[in-house]
CSV table of N, CA and C in Angstrom, one decimal:
chain,number,residue,atom,x,y,z
Q,1,MET,N,56.6,-81.1,-50.5
Q,1,MET,CA,57.6,-80.3,-49.9
Q,1,MET,C,57.2,-80.1,-48.4
Q,2,LYS,N,58.2,-80.2,-47.6
Q,2,LYS,CA,58.0,-80.0,-46.1
Q,2,LYS,C,58.9,-78.8,-45.7
Q,3,ILE,N,58.2,-78.0,-44.8
Q,3,ILE,CA,58.9,-76.8,-44.3
Q,3,ILE,C,58.7,-76.8,-42.7
Q,4,HIS,N,59.7,-76.4,-42.0
Q,4,HIS,CA,59.6,-76.3,-40.5
Q,4,HIS,C,60.0,-74.9,-40.1
Q,5,TYR,N,59.2,-74.4,-39.2
Q,5,TYR,CA,59.5,-73.1,-38.6
Q,5,TYR,C,59.5,-73.2,-37.0
Q,6,ASP,N,60.5,-72.6,-36.4
Q,6,ASP,CA,60.4,-72.5,-34.9
Q,6,ASP,C,59.9,-71.1,-34.6
Q,7,VAL,N,59.0,-71.1,-33.7
Q,7,VAL,CA,58.4,-69.8,-33.3
Q,7,VAL,C,58.8,-69.5,-31.8
Q,8,ILE,N,59.3,-68.4,-31.6
Q,8,ILE,CA,59.8,-68.0,-30.3
Q,8,ILE,C,58.8,-67.2,-29.5
Q,9,GLY,N,58.4,-67.6,-28.3
Q,9,GLY,CA,57.4,-67.0,-27.5
Q,9,GLY,C,57.9,-65.5,-27.2
Q,10,ASP,N,56.9,-64.6,-27.2
Q,10,ASP,CA,57.1,-63.2,-26.8
Q,10,ASP,C,58.1,-62.5,-27.7
Q,11,ASP,N,58.4,-63.1,-28.9
Q,11,ASP,CA,59.3,-62.4,-29.8
Q,11,ASP,C,58.5,-61.6,-30.9
Q,12,PHE,N,58.0,-60.5,-30.5
Q,12,PHE,CA,57.2,-59.7,-31.3
Q,12,PHE,C,58.0,-59.0,-32.5
Q,13,ASP,N,59.3,-58.9,-32.3
Q,13,ASP,CA,60.1,-58.4,-33.4
Q,13,ASP,C,60.1,-59.3,-34.6
Q,14,ARG,N,60.0,-60.6,-34.4
Q,14,ARG,CA,60.0,-61.6,-35.5
Q,14,ARG,C,58.6,-62.1,-35.8
Q,15,ALA,N,57.6,-61.5,-35.2
Q,15,ALA,CA,56.3,-62.0,-35.4
Q,15,ALA,C,55.8,-61.9,-36.8
Q,16,GLY,N,55.3,-62.9,-37.4
Q,16,GLY,CA,54.9,-62.9,-38.8
Q,16,GLY,C,55.9,-63.4,-39.8
Q,17,GLU,N,57.1,-63.7,-39.3
Q,17,GLU,CA,58.2,-64.1,-40.2
Q,17,GLU,C,57.9,-65.5,-40.9
Q,18,ALA,N,57.4,-66.4,-40.1
Q,18,ALA,CA,57.1,-67.8,-40.6
Q,18,ALA,C,56.0,-67.7,-41.6
Q,19,SER,N,54.9,-67.0,-41.3
Q,19,SER,CA,53.8,-66.9,-42.3
Q,19,SER,C,54.2,-66.1,-43.6
Q,20,ALA,N,55.0,-65.1,-43.4
Q,20,ALA,CA,55.5,-64.4,-44.6
Q,20,ALA,C,56.5,-65.2,-45.5
Q,21,SER,N,57.3,-66.0,-44.8
Q,21,SER,CA,58.2,-66.9,-45.5
Q,21,SER,C,57.4,-68.0,-46.3
Q,22,LEU,N,56.4,-68.5,-45.7
Q,22,LEU,CA,55.5,-69.5,-46.3
Q,22,LEU,C,54.8,-68.9,-47.5
Q,23,LYS,N,54.3,-67.6,-47.3
Q,23,LYS,CA,53.6,-66.9,-48.4
Q,23,LYS,C,54.5,-66.8,-49.7
Q,24,ARG,N,55.8,-66.4,-49.4
Q,24,ARG,CA,56.8,-66.3,-50.5
Q,24,ARG,C,57.0,-67.6,-51.2
Q,25,MET,N,57.1,-68.7,-50.5
Q,25,MET,CA,57.3,-70.0,-51.0
Q,25,MET,C,56.1,-70.4,-51.9
Q,26,LEU,N,54.9,-70.2,-51.4
Q,26,LEU,CA,53.7,-70.6,-52.1
Q,26,LEU,C,53.6,-69.8,-53.4
Q,27,GLN,N,54.0,-68.5,-53.4
Q,27,GLN,CA,54.0,-67.7,-54.6
Q,27,GLN,C,55.0,-68.2,-55.6
Q,28,LYS,N,56.1,-68.6,-55.2
Q,28,LYS,CA,57.1,-69.2,-56.1
Q,28,LYS,C,56.7,-70.4,-56.8
Q,29,ILE,N,55.9,-71.2,-56.1
Q,29,ILE,CA,55.5,-72.5,-56.7
Q,29,ILE,C,54.1,-72.4,-57.5
Q,30,GLY,N,53.6,-71.2,-57.5
Q,30,GLY,CA,52.4,-70.9,-58.3
Q,30,GLY,C,51.0,-71.3,-57.7
Q,31,VAL,N,50.9,-71.3,-56.4
Q,31,VAL,CA,49.6,-71.5,-55.7
Q,31,VAL,C,48.8,-70.3,-56.0
Q,32,PRO,N,47.5,-70.4,-56.3
Q,32,PRO,CA,46.7,-69.3,-56.6
Q,32,PRO,C,46.6,-68.2,-55.5
Q,33,ALA,N,46.6,-67.0,-55.9
Q,33,ALA,CA,46.7,-65.9,-54.9
Q,33,ALA,C,45.6,-65.9,-53.8
Q,34,ASP,N,44.4,-66.2,-54.2
Q,34,ASP,CA,43.3,-66.3,-53.2
Q,34,ASP,C,43.6,-67.4,-52.1
Q,35,ILE,N,44.2,-68.5,-52.6
Q,35,ILE,CA,44.5,-69.6,-51.7
Q,35,ILE,C,45.7,-69.2,-50.7
Q,36,ILE,N,46.7,-68.5,-51.3
Q,36,ILE,CA,47.8,-68.0,-50.5
Q,36,ILE,C,47.3,-67.1,-49.5
Q,37,ARG,N,46.4,-66.2,-49.8
Q,37,ARG,CA,45.8,-65.3,-48.8
Q,37,ARG,C,45.2,-66.0,-47.6
Q,38,ARG,N,44.4,-67.0,-47.9
Q,38,ARG,CA,43.8,-67.8,-46.8
Q,38,ARG,C,44.8,-68.5,-46.0
Q,39,ILE,N,45.8,-69.1,-46.6
Q,39,ILE,CA,46.9,-69.9,-45.9
Q,39,ILE,C,47.7,-68.9,-45.0
Q,40,SER,N,48.0,-67.7,-45.6
Q,40,SER,CA,48.8,-66.7,-44.9
Q,40,SER,C,48.0,-66.2,-43.6
Q,41,ILE,N,46.8,-65.9,-43.8
Q,41,ILE,CA,46.0,-65.4,-42.6
Q,41,ILE,C,45.9,-66.5,-41.6
Q,42,GLY,N,45.6,-67.7,-41.9
Q,42,GLY,CA,45.5,-68.8,-40.9
Q,42,GLY,C,46.8,-69.1,-40.2
Q,43,THR,N,47.9,-69.1,-41.0
Q,43,THR,CA,49.2,-69.3,-40.4
Q,43,THR,C,49.6,-68.2,-39.5
Q,44,TYR,N,49.4,-66.9,-40.0
Q,44,TYR,CA,49.7,-65.8,-39.2
Q,44,TYR,C,49.0,-65.8,-37.8
Q,45,GLU,N,47.7,-66.1,-37.9
Q,45,GLU,CA,46.9,-66.1,-36.6
Q,45,GLU,C,47.5,-67.2,-35.7
Q,46,ALA,N,47.8,-68.3,-36.2
Q,46,ALA,CA,48.4,-69.4,-35.4
Q,46,ALA,C,49.8,-69.0,-34.8
Q,47,GLU,N,50.6,-68.4,-35.7
Q,47,GLU,CA,51.9,-68.0,-35.3
Q,47,GLU,C,51.8,-66.9,-34.1
Q,48,MET,N,50.9,-66.0,-34.3
Q,48,MET,CA,50.7,-65.0,-33.2
Q,48,MET,C,50.2,-65.6,-31.9
Q,49,ASN,N,49.3,-66.6,-32.0
Q,49,ASN,CA,48.8,-67.2,-30.8
Q,49,ASN,C,50.0,-68.0,-30.1
Q,50,VAL,N,50.9,-68.6,-30.8
Q,50,VAL,CA,52.0,-69.2,-30.2
Q,50,VAL,C,52.9,-68.2,-29.5
Q,51,ILE,N,53.1,-67.1,-30.2
Q,51,ILE,CA,54.0,-66.0,-29.6
Q,51,ILE,C,53.4,-65.4,-28.4
Q,52,ILE,N,52.1,-65.2,-28.4
Q,52,ILE,CA,51.4,-64.5,-27.3
Q,52,ILE,C,51.1,-65.4,-26.2
Q,53,HIS,N,50.6,-66.6,-26.4
Q,53,HIS,CA,50.1,-67.4,-25.4
Q,53,HIS,C,50.9,-68.6,-24.9
Q,54,ALA,N,51.7,-69.1,-25.8
Q,54,ALA,CA,52.3,-70.4,-25.6
Q,54,ALA,C,53.8,-70.4,-25.2
Q,55,GLY,N,54.4,-69.3,-25.3
Q,55,GLY,CA,55.9,-69.3,-25.0
Q,55,GLY,C,56.7,-69.9,-26.1
Q,56,GLY,N,56.2,-70.1,-27.2
Q,56,GLY,CA,56.9,-70.7,-28.4
Q,56,GLY,C,56.3,-72.0,-28.8
Q,57,GLY,N,56.8,-72.4,-30.0
Q,57,GLY,CA,56.3,-73.7,-30.6
Q,57,GLY,C,56.8,-73.9,-32.0
Q,58,GLN,N,56.2,-74.7,-32.7
Q,58,GLN,CA,56.6,-75.1,-34.1
Q,58,GLN,C,55.5,-75.0,-35.1
Q,59,ILE,N,55.8,-74.7,-36.3
Q,59,ILE,CA,54.9,-74.7,-37.4
Q,59,ILE,C,55.5,-75.7,-38.4
Q,60,ASP,N,54.8,-76.7,-38.8
Q,60,ASP,CA,55.3,-77.6,-39.8
Q,60,ASP,C,54.3,-77.6,-41.0
Q,61,VAL,N,54.8,-77.4,-42.2
Q,61,VAL,CA,54.0,-77.3,-43.3
Q,61,VAL,C,54.3,-78.4,-44.3
Q,62,GLU,N,53.3,-79.0,-44.9
Q,62,GLU,CA,53.5,-79.9,-46.0
Q,62,GLU,C,52.7,-79.4,-47.2
Q,63,ILE,N,53.4,-79.1,-48.3
Q,63,ILE,CA,52.8,-78.6,-49.5
Q,63,ILE,C,52.7,-79.7,-50.5
Q,64,TYR,N,51.4,-80.0,-51.0
Q,64,TYR,CA,51.2,-81.0,-52.0
Q,64,TYR,C,50.6,-80.3,-53.2
Q,65,PRO,N,50.5,-80.9,-54.3
Q,65,PRO,CA,49.9,-80.3,-55.5
Q,65,PRO,C,48.5,-79.8,-55.3
Q,66,GLU,N,47.7,-80.6,-54.5
Q,66,GLU,CA,46.3,-80.3,-54.3
Q,66,GLU,C,45.9,-79.6,-53.0
Q,67,GLU,N,46.9,-79.5,-52.1
Q,67,GLU,CA,46.6,-78.8,-50.8
Q,67,GLU,C,47.8,-78.5,-50.0
Q,68,THR,N,47.7,-77.6,-49.0
Q,68,THR,CA,48.7,-77.3,-48.1
Q,68,THR,C,48.2,-77.7,-46.7
Q,69,ALA,N,49.0,-78.4,-45.9
Q,69,ALA,CA,48.6,-78.8,-44.6
Q,69,ALA,C,49.6,-78.0,-43.6
Q,70,VAL,N,49.0,-77.3,-42.6
Q,70,VAL,CA,49.8,-76.6,-41.7
Q,70,VAL,C,49.5,-77.1,-40.3
Q,71,ASN,N,50.5,-77.6,-39.6
Q,71,ASN,CA,50.4,-78.1,-38.3
Q,71,ASN,C,51.2,-77.2,-37.3
Q,72,ILE,N,50.5,-76.8,-36.2
Q,72,ILE,CA,51.1,-75.9,-35.2
Q,72,ILE,C,51.1,-76.7,-33.9
Q,73,SER,N,52.2,-76.7,-33.2
Q,73,SER,CA,52.2,-77.3,-31.9
Q,73,SER,C,53.0,-76.5,-30.9
Q,74,ASP,N,52.6,-76.5,-29.7
Q,74,ASP,CA,53.3,-75.8,-28.7
Q,74,ASP,C,53.2,-76.6,-27.4
Q,75,GLN,N,54.0,-76.2,-26.4
Q,75,GLN,CA,54.0,-76.9,-25.1
Q,75,GLN,C,53.6,-75.8,-24.1
Q,76,GLY,N,52.6,-75.0,-24.5
Q,76,GLY,CA,52.1,-73.9,-23.6
Q,76,GLY,C,51.2,-74.4,-22.6
Q,77,PRO,N,50.4,-73.4,-22.0
Q,77,PRO,CA,49.5,-73.7,-20.9
Q,77,PRO,C,48.3,-74.5,-21.3
Q,78,GLY,N,48.0,-74.6,-22.6
Q,78,GLY,CA,46.8,-75.3,-23.1
Q,78,GLY,C,45.6,-74.4,-23.0
Q,79,ILE,N,44.5,-74.9,-23.6
Q,79,ILE,CA,43.3,-74.1,-23.6
Q,79,ILE,C,42.2,-74.9,-22.8
Q,80,PRO,N,41.8,-74.3,-21.7
Q,80,PRO,CA,40.8,-75.0,-20.8
Q,80,PRO,C,39.4,-75.3,-21.4
Q,81,ASP,N,39.0,-74.3,-22.3
Q,81,ASP,CA,37.6,-74.4,-22.9
Q,81,ASP,C,37.7,-74.0,-24.3
Q,82,ILE,N,38.0,-75.0,-25.2
Q,82,ILE,CA,38.1,-74.8,-26.6
Q,82,ILE,C,36.9,-74.2,-27.2
Q,83,LYS,N,35.7,-74.6,-26.8
Q,83,LYS,CA,34.5,-74.1,-27.4
Q,83,LYS,C,34.4,-72.6,-27.1
Q,84,LEU,N,34.8,-72.1,-25.9
Q,84,LEU,CA,34.8,-70.7,-25.6
Q,84,LEU,C,35.9,-70.0,-26.4
Q,85,ALA,N,37.0,-70.6,-26.5
Q,85,ALA,CA,38.2,-70.0,-27.2
Q,85,ALA,C,37.9,-69.8,-28.7
Q,86,LEU,N,37.0,-70.6,-29.3
Q,86,LEU,CA,36.6,-70.5,-30.7
Q,86,LEU,C,35.6,-69.4,-30.9
Q,87,GLN,N,35.0,-68.8,-29.9
Q,87,GLN,CA,34.1,-67.7,-30.0
Q,87,GLN,C,34.8,-66.4,-30.4
Q,88,GLU,N,34.3,-65.7,-31.4
Q,88,GLU,CA,34.8,-64.4,-31.8
Q,88,GLU,C,34.8,-63.4,-30.6
Q,89,GLY,N,36.0,-62.8,-30.4
Q,89,GLY,CA,36.1,-61.8,-29.4
Q,89,GLY,C,36.6,-62.3,-28.0
Q,90,TRP,N,36.6,-63.6,-27.8
Q,90,TRP,CA,37.1,-64.1,-26.5
Q,90,TRP,C,38.6,-64.2,-26.6
Q,91,SER,N,39.2,-63.7,-25.5
Q,91,SER,CA,40.7,-63.6,-25.5
Q,91,SER,C,41.2,-63.7,-24.1
Q,92,THR,N,42.3,-64.3,-23.9
Q,92,THR,CA,43.0,-64.2,-22.6
Q,92,THR,C,44.3,-63.4,-22.7
Q,93,ALA,N,44.4,-62.6,-23.8
Q,93,ALA,CA,45.6,-61.8,-24.0
Q,93,ALA,C,45.7,-60.7,-22.9
Q,94,SER,N,47.0,-60.5,-22.5
Q,94,SER,CA,47.2,-59.5,-21.4
Q,94,SER,C,46.9,-58.0,-22.0
Q,95,ASP,N,46.8,-57.1,-21.1
Q,95,ASP,CA,46.6,-55.7,-21.5
Q,95,ASP,C,47.8,-55.2,-22.3
Q,96,ASP,N,49.0,-55.6,-21.9
Q,96,ASP,CA,50.2,-55.2,-22.7
Q,96,ASP,C,50.1,-55.7,-24.2
Q,97,VAL,N,49.7,-56.9,-24.4
Q,97,VAL,CA,49.5,-57.5,-25.7
Q,97,VAL,C,48.4,-56.7,-26.4
Q,98,ARG,N,47.4,-56.4,-25.8
Q,98,ARG,CA,46.3,-55.7,-26.4
Q,98,ARG,C,46.7,-54.3,-26.8
Q,99,GLN,N,47.5,-53.6,-26.0
Q,99,GLN,CA,48.0,-52.3,-26.3
Q,99,GLN,C,48.9,-52.3,-27.5
Q,100,MET,N,49.5,-53.5,-27.9
Q,100,MET,CA,50.3,-53.6,-29.1
Q,100,MET,C,49.5,-53.8,-30.3
Q,101,GLY,N,48.2,-54.0,-30.1
Q,101,GLY,CA,47.3,-54.2,-31.2
Q,101,GLY,C,46.9,-55.7,-31.5
Q,102,PHE,N,47.2,-56.6,-30.6
Q,102,PHE,CA,46.9,-58.0,-30.7
Q,102,PHE,C,45.9,-58.4,-29.6
Q,103,GLY,N,45.4,-59.6,-29.7
Q,103,GLY,CA,44.6,-60.1,-28.6
Q,103,GLY,C,43.1,-59.7,-28.7
Q,104,ALA,N,42.6,-59.6,-29.9
Q,104,ALA,CA,41.2,-59.2,-30.1
Q,104,ALA,C,40.3,-60.4,-30.1
Q,105,GLY,N,40.9,-61.6,-29.9
Q,105,GLY,CA,40.0,-62.8,-29.9
Q,105,GLY,C,39.5,-63.3,-31.2
Q,106,MET,N,40.3,-63.0,-32.3
Q,106,MET,CA,39.9,-63.4,-33.6
Q,106,MET,C,40.8,-64.5,-34.2
Q,107,GLY,N,41.8,-64.8,-33.5
Q,107,GLY,CA,42.8,-65.8,-34.0
Q,107,GLY,C,42.2,-67.1,-34.4
Q,108,LEU,N,41.7,-67.9,-33.4
Q,108,LEU,CA,41.1,-69.2,-33.7
Q,108,LEU,C,39.9,-69.1,-34.6
Q,109,PRO,N,39.0,-68.1,-34.5
Q,109,PRO,CA,37.9,-68.0,-35.4
Q,109,PRO,C,38.4,-67.7,-36.8
Q,110,ASN,N,39.4,-66.9,-37.0
Q,110,ASN,CA,39.9,-66.7,-38.4
Q,110,ASN,C,40.6,-67.9,-38.9
Q,111,MET,N,41.2,-68.7,-38.1
Q,111,MET,CA,41.8,-70.0,-38.6
Q,111,MET,C,40.7,-70.9,-39.1
Q,112,VAL,N,39.6,-71.0,-38.4
Q,112,VAL,CA,38.5,-71.9,-38.8
Q,112,VAL,C,38.0,-71.4,-40.1
Q,113,LYS,N,37.7,-70.0,-40.2
Q,113,LYS,CA,37.1,-69.5,-41.4
Q,113,LYS,C,38.0,-69.6,-42.7
Q,114,CYS,N,39.3,-69.5,-42.5
Q,114,CYS,CA,40.2,-69.5,-43.6
Q,114,CYS,C,40.5,-70.9,-44.1
Q,115,SER,N,40.5,-71.9,-43.2
Q,115,SER,CA,40.9,-73.3,-43.6
Q,115,SER,C,39.7,-74.1,-44.1
Q,116,ASP,N,40.1,-75.1,-44.9
Q,116,ASP,CA,39.1,-76.0,-45.4
Q,116,ASP,C,38.8,-77.2,-44.4
Q,117,ASP,N,39.8,-77.4,-43.6
Q,117,ASP,CA,39.7,-78.5,-42.6
Q,117,ASP,C,40.5,-77.9,-41.4
Q,118,PHE,N,39.9,-78.0,-40.2
Q,118,PHE,CA,40.5,-77.4,-39.0
Q,118,PHE,C,40.3,-78.4,-37.8
Q,119,ASP,N,41.4,-78.7,-37.1
Q,119,ASP,CA,41.2,-79.5,-35.9
Q,119,ASP,C,42.1,-78.9,-34.8
Q,120,ILE,N,41.6,-78.9,-33.6
Q,120,ILE,CA,42.4,-78.4,-32.5
Q,120,ILE,C,42.3,-79.4,-31.3
Q,121,GLN,N,43.4,-79.7,-30.8
Q,121,GLN,CA,43.5,-80.5,-29.6
Q,121,GLN,C,44.4,-79.8,-28.6
Q,122,SER,N,43.9,-79.7,-27.3
Q,122,SER,CA,44.6,-79.0,-26.3
Q,122,SER,C,44.4,-79.7,-25.0
Q,123,THR,N,45.5,-79.7,-24.2
Q,123,THR,CA,45.5,-80.3,-22.9
Q,123,THR,C,46.1,-79.3,-21.9
Q,124,VAL,N,45.3,-78.9,-20.9
Q,124,VAL,CA,45.8,-77.9,-20.0
Q,124,VAL,C,47.1,-78.4,-19.3
Q,125,GLY,N,48.1,-77.6,-19.3
Q,125,GLY,CA,49.4,-78.0,-18.7
Q,125,GLY,C,50.4,-78.7,-19.7
Q,126,THR,N,49.9,-79.1,-20.9
Q,126,THR,CA,50.7,-79.8,-21.8
Q,126,THR,C,50.9,-79.1,-23.1
Q,127,GLY,N,49.9,-78.4,-23.6
Q,127,GLY,CA,50.0,-77.7,-24.9
Q,127,GLY,C,48.9,-77.9,-25.8
Q,128,THR,N,49.0,-77.3,-27.0
Q,128,THR,CA,48.0,-77.3,-28.0
Q,128,THR,C,48.6,-77.7,-29.4
Q,129,ASN,N,47.8,-78.4,-30.1
Q,129,ASN,CA,48.1,-78.8,-31.5
Q,129,ASN,C,46.9,-78.4,-32.4
Q,130,ILE,N,47.3,-77.7,-33.5
Q,130,ILE,CA,46.3,-77.3,-34.5
Q,130,ILE,C,46.7,-77.8,-35.8
Q,131,MET,N,45.7,-78.3,-36.5
Q,131,MET,CA,45.9,-78.8,-37.9
Q,131,MET,C,44.9,-78.0,-38.8
Q,132,MET,N,45.5,-77.4,-39.9
Q,132,MET,CA,44.7,-76.7,-40.9
Q,132,MET,C,45.1,-77.2,-42.2
Q,133,LYS,N,44.1,-77.5,-43.0
Q,133,LYS,CA,44.3,-77.9,-44.4
Q,133,LYS,C,43.6,-76.9,-45.3
Q,134,PHE,N,44.3,-76.6,-46.4
Q,134,PHE,CA,43.8,-75.6,-47.4
Q,134,PHE,C,43.9,-76.2,-48.8
Q,135,LYS,N,42.8,-76.4,-49.4
Q,135,LYS,CA,42.8,-77.0,-50.8
Q,135,LYS,C,43.2,-75.9,-51.8
Q,136,HIS,N,43.9,-76.3,-52.8
Q,136,HIS,CA,44.4,-75.4,-53.8
Q,136,HIS,C,43.5,-75.2,-54.9
Q,137,ILE,N,42.2,-75.1,-54.6
Q,137,ILE,CA,41.2,-74.9,-55.6
Q,137,ILE,C,40.8,-73.4,-55.5
Q,138,SER,N,41.1,-72.7,-56.5
Q,138,SER,CA,40.9,-71.2,-56.5
Q,138,SER,C,39.4,-70.8,-56.8
Q,139,GLU,N,38.9,-69.9,-56.0
Q,139,GLU,CA,37.6,-69.4,-56.3
Q,139,GLU,C,37.6,-68.4,-57.4
Q,140,ASP,N,38.8,-67.9,-57.8
Q,140,ASP,CA,38.9,-67.0,-58.9
Q,140,ASP,C,38.8,-67.6,-60.3
Q,141,LEU,N,38.8,-68.9,-60.4
Q,141,LEU,CA,38.7,-69.5,-61.7
Q,141,LEU,C,37.3,-69.5,-62.2
């Protein structure tokens, strides 16, 4: 099953809609709750990064019996230092975004922690692509 979401930059009113929609879909098809939680957190963090930093982008999801693959792409400013951006607490969020409760510098680190496979490619001035895979093997079993 393939699902596509368009994410609008700076649209905080609709922030989280893509990840919430994906969560509902995964619940309907019976993916274990602990796996859905990890997918939802990773996708939400990616969605927020696109809204906050990239001016918009896309989330493409492929759901297979054994795993879910989430691909996020944007045409934003890119990330000059990916190693630095992966450090907990590092953020380029504006003061306005921080006052709304976002921009704590945990987005990318949480994506890495939640996913079974994570890859990030970014080019300054071109954009960022993130791939996360989540195996459907529940720790609750």
